[in-house]
CSV table of C-alpha atoms in Angstrom, one decimal:
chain,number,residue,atom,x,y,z
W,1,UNK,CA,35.3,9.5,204.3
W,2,UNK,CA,36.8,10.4,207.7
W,3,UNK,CA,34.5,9.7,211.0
W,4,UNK,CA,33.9,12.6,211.8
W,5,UNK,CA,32.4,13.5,208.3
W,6,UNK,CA,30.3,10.2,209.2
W,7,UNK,CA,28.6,11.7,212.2
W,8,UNK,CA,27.6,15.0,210.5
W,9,UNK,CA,25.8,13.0,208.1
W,10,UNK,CA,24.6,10.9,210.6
W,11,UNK,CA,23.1,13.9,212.7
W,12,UNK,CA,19.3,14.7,212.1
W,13,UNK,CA,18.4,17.9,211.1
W,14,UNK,CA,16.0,18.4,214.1
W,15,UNK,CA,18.8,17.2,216.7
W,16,UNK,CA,18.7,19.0,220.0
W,17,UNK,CA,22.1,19.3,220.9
W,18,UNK,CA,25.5,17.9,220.2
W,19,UNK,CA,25.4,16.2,223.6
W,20,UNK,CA,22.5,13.9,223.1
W,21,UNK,CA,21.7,13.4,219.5
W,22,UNK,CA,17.9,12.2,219.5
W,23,UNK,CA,16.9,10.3,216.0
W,24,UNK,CA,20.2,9.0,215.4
W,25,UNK,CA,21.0,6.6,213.1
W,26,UNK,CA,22.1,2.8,214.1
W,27,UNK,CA,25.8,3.4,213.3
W,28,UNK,CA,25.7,6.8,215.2
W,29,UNK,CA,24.1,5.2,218.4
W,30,UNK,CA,26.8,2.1,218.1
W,31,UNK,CA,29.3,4.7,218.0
W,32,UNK,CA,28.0,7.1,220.7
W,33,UNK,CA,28.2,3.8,222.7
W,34,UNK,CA,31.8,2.7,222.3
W,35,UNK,CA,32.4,5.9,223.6
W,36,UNK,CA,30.7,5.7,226.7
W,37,UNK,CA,32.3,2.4,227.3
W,38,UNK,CA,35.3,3.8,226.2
W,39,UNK,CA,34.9,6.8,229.7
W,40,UNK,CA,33.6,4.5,232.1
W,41,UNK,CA,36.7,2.2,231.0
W,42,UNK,CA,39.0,4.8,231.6
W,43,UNK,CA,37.8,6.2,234.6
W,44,UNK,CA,36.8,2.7,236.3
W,45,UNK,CA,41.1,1.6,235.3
W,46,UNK,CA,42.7,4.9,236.3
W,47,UNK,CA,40.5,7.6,238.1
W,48,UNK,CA,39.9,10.8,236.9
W,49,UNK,CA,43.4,11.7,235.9
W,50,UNK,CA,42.7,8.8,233.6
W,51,UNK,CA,39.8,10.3,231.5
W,52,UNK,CA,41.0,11.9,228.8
W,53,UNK,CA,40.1,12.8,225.7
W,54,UNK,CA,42.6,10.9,223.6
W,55,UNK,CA,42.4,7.8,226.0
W,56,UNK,CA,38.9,7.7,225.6
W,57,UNK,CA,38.9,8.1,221.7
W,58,UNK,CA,41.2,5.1,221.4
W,59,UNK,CA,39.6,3.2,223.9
W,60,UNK,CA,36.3,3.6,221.7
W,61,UNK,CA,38.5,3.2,218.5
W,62,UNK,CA,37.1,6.8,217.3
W,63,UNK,CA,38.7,9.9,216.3
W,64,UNK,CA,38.8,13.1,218.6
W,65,UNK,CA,36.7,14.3,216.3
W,66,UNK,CA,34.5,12.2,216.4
W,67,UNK,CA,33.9,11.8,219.7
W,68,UNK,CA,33.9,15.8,220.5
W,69,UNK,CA,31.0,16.1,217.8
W,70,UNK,CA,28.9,13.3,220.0
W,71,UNK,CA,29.9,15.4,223.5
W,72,UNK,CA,31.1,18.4,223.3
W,73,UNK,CA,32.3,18.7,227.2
W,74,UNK,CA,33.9,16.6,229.6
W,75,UNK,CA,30.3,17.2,232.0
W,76,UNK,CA,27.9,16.0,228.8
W,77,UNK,CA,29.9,12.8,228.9
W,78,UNK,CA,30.3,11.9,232.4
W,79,UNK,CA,26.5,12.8,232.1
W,80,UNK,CA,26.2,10.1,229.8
W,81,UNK,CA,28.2,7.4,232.2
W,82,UNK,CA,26.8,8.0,234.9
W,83,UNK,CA,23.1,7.2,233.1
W,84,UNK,CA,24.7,4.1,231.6
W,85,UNK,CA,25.8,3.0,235.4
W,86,UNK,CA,22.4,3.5,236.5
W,87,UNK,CA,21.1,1.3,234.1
W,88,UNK,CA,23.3,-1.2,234.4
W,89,UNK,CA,22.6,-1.1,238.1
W,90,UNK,CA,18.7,-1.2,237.7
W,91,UNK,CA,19.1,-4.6,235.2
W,92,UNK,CA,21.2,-5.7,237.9
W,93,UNK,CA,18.9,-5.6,240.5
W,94,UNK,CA,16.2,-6.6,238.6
W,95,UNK,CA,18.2,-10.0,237.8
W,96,UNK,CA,19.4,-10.5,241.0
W,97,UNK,CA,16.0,-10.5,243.6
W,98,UNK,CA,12.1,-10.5,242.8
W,99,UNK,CA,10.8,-7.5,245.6
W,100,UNK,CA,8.6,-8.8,247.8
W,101,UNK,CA,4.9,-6.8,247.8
W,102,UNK,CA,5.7,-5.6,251.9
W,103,UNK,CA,7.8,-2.3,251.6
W,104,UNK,CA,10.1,-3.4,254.6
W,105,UNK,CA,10.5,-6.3,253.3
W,106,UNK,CA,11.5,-4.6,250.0
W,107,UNK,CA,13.6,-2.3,251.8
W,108,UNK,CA,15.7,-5.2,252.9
W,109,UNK,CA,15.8,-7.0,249.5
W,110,UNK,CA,17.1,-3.7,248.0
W,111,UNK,CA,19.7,-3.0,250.2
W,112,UNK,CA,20.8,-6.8,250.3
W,113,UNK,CA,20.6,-6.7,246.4
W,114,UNK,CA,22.6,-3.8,246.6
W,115,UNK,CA,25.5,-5.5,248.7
W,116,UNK,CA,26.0,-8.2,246.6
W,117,UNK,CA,26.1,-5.5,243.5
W,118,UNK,CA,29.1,-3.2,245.4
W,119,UNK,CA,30.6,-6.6,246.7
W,120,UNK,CA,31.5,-7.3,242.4
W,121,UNK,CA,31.9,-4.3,241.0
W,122,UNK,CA,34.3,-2.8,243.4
W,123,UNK,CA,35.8,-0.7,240.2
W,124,UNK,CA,32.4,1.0,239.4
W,125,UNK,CA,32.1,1.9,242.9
W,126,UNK,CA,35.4,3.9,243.4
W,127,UNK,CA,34.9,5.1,239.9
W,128,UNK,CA,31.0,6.6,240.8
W,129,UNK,CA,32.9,7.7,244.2
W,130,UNK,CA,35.6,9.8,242.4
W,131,UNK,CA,33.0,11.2,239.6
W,132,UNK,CA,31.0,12.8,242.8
W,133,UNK,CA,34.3,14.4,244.3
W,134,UNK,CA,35.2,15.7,240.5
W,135,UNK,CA,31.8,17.7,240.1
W,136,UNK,CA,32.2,19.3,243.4
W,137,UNK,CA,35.8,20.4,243.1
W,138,UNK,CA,35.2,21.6,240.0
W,139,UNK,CA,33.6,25.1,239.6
W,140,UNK,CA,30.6,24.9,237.4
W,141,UNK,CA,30.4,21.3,237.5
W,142,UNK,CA,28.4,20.9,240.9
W,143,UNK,CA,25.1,20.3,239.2
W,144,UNK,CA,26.2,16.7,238.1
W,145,UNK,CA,26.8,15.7,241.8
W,146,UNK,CA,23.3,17.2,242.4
W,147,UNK,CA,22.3,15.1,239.4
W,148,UNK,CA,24.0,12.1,240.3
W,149,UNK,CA,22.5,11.8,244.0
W,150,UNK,CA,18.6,12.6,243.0
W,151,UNK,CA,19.2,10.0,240.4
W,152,UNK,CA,20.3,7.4,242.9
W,153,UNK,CA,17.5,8.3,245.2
W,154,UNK,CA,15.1,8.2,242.8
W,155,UNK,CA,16.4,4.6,241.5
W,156,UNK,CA,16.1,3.5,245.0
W,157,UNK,CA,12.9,5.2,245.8
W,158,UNK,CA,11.0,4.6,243.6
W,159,UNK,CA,11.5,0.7,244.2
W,160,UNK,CA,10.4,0.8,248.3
W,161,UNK,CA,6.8,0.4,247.5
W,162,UNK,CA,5.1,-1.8,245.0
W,163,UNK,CA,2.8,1.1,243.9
W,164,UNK,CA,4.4,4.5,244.5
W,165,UNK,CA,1.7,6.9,242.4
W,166,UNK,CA,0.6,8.5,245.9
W,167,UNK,CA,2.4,11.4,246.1
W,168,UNK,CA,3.4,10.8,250.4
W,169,UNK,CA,4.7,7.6,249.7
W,170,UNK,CA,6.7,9.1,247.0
W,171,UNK,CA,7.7,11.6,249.7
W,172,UNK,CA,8.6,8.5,251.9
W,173,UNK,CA,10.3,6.3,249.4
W,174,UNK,CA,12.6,9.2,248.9
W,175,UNK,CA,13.5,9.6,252.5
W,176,UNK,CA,14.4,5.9,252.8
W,177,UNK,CA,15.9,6.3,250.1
W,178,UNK,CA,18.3,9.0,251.4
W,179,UNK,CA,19.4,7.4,254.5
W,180,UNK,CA,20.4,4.2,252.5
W,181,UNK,CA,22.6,5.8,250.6
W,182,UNK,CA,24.2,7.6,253.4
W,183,UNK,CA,24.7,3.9,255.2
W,184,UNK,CA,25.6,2.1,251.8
W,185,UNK,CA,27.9,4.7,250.9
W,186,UNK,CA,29.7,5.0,254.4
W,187,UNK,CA,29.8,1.1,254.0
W,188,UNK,CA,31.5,1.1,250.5
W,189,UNK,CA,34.3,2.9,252.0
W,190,UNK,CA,35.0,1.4,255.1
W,191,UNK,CA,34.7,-1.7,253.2
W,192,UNK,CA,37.1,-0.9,250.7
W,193,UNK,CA,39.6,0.6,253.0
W,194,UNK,CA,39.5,-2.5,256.2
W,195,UNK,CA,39.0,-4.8,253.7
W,196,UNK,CA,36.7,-6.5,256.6
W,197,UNK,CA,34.7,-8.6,255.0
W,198,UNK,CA,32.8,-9.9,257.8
W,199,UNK,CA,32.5,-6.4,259.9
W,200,UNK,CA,30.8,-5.0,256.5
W,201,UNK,CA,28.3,-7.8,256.7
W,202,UNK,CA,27.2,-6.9,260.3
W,203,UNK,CA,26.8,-3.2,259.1
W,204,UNK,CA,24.4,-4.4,256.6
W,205,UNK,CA,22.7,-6.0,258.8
W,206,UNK,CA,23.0,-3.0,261.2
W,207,UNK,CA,21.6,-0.7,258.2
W,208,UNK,CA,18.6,-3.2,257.4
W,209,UNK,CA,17.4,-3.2,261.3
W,210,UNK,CA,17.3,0.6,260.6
W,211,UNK,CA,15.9,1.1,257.7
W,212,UNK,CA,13.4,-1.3,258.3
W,213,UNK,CA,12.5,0.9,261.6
W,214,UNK,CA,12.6,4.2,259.5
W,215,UNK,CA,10.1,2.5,257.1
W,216,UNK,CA,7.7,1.4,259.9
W,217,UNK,CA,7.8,4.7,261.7
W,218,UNK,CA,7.5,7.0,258.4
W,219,UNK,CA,4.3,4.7,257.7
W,220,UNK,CA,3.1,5.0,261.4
W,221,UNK,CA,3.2,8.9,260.7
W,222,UNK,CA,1.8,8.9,258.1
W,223,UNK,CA,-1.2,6.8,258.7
W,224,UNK,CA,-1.9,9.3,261.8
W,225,UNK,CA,-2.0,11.8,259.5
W,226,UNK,CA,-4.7,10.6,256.9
């Protein structure tokens, strides 16, 4: 039996769509897997130009069929990597420091955290780089940069405070959030590109002095205004 006949039987009968197949069976999840690791292969080796279909199947060691009948557009599964980037990011992290309970504290922790992250896994970084460029060159394709960003500000704000179930320092989180990334990312490239080791470490600390003064005077607001 081919694989492709494989994953119709594997799909449930109350499956959403052919993008995200909910219910699935072990082998079908395994599979749907490979594939994803199969993309971010391809894209973290070669760029863009590098993602195709057929390099992607026999990087996963599937069938086209197969792995058109797990995503059935090139957005569903760049969709799908950049989730699995996230994660691995957020285990990452979580390895790497123990946040301390103050938020500036945490703030610095995260961004440090963060550095040593970019500073080994200079692949993932160019690759998450060209996906955002890809979505907003390409017509019709601009909600997955949208997607992308509010997922990495949420990532990162939702970690700033210990407890972030008030809905202001939600608001805040998200802010801080925000101008990290624009520092981080503006960091990554300069990095990259200088290959200045030692002037990339004084903009981290350049970005931690910062954000550590954006924290303190979002929190001084917003005690004045309780």
């Amino acid at each position: 039996m081919s694989e492709a006949a494989d994953a119709t039987q594997e799909k449930p009968v109350n499956a959403p769509g052919r993008g995200r197949p909910t219910g699935a069976t072990r082998k079908g999840l395994e599979t749907r897997v490979r594939i994803i690791k199969g993309a971010r292969e391809a894209l973290e080796e070669g760029g863009m130009e590098a993602l195709t279909t057929r390099r992607i199947a026999a990087s996963a060691g599937v069938k086209l069929a197969t792995l058109h009948y797990y995503f059935d557009s090139k957005e569903s599964l760049l969709l799908a990597v950049l989730e699995d980037l996230i994660a691995e990011m957020d285990e990452a992290y979580r390895q790497d420091v123990a946040l301390p309970k103050d938020p500036e504290d945490r703030v610095e922790a995260l961004i440090r955290a963060s550095w040593r992250y970019i500073q080994r896994t200079r692949g993932k970084q160019i690759a998450q780089t060209e996906l955002t460029l890809y979505a907003l060159r390409t017509k019709g394709s601009e909600w997955l940069a949208a997607r992308q960003y509010n997922a990495y500000i949420d990532f990162y704000g939702h970690l700033v405070f210990e407890d972030d179930s008030d809905e202001e320092l939600r608001r805040i989180g998200r802010a801080v959030a925000r101008q990290m990334l624009i520092g981080i990312d503006g960091i990554i490239l300069q990095s990259y590109a200088l290959e200045d080791l030692s002037a990339s470490n004084e903009d981290i600390e350049a970005l931690i002095i910062a954000m550590r003064g954006y924290l303190r005077r979002l929190l001084a607001e917003h005690g004045k205004a309780r």
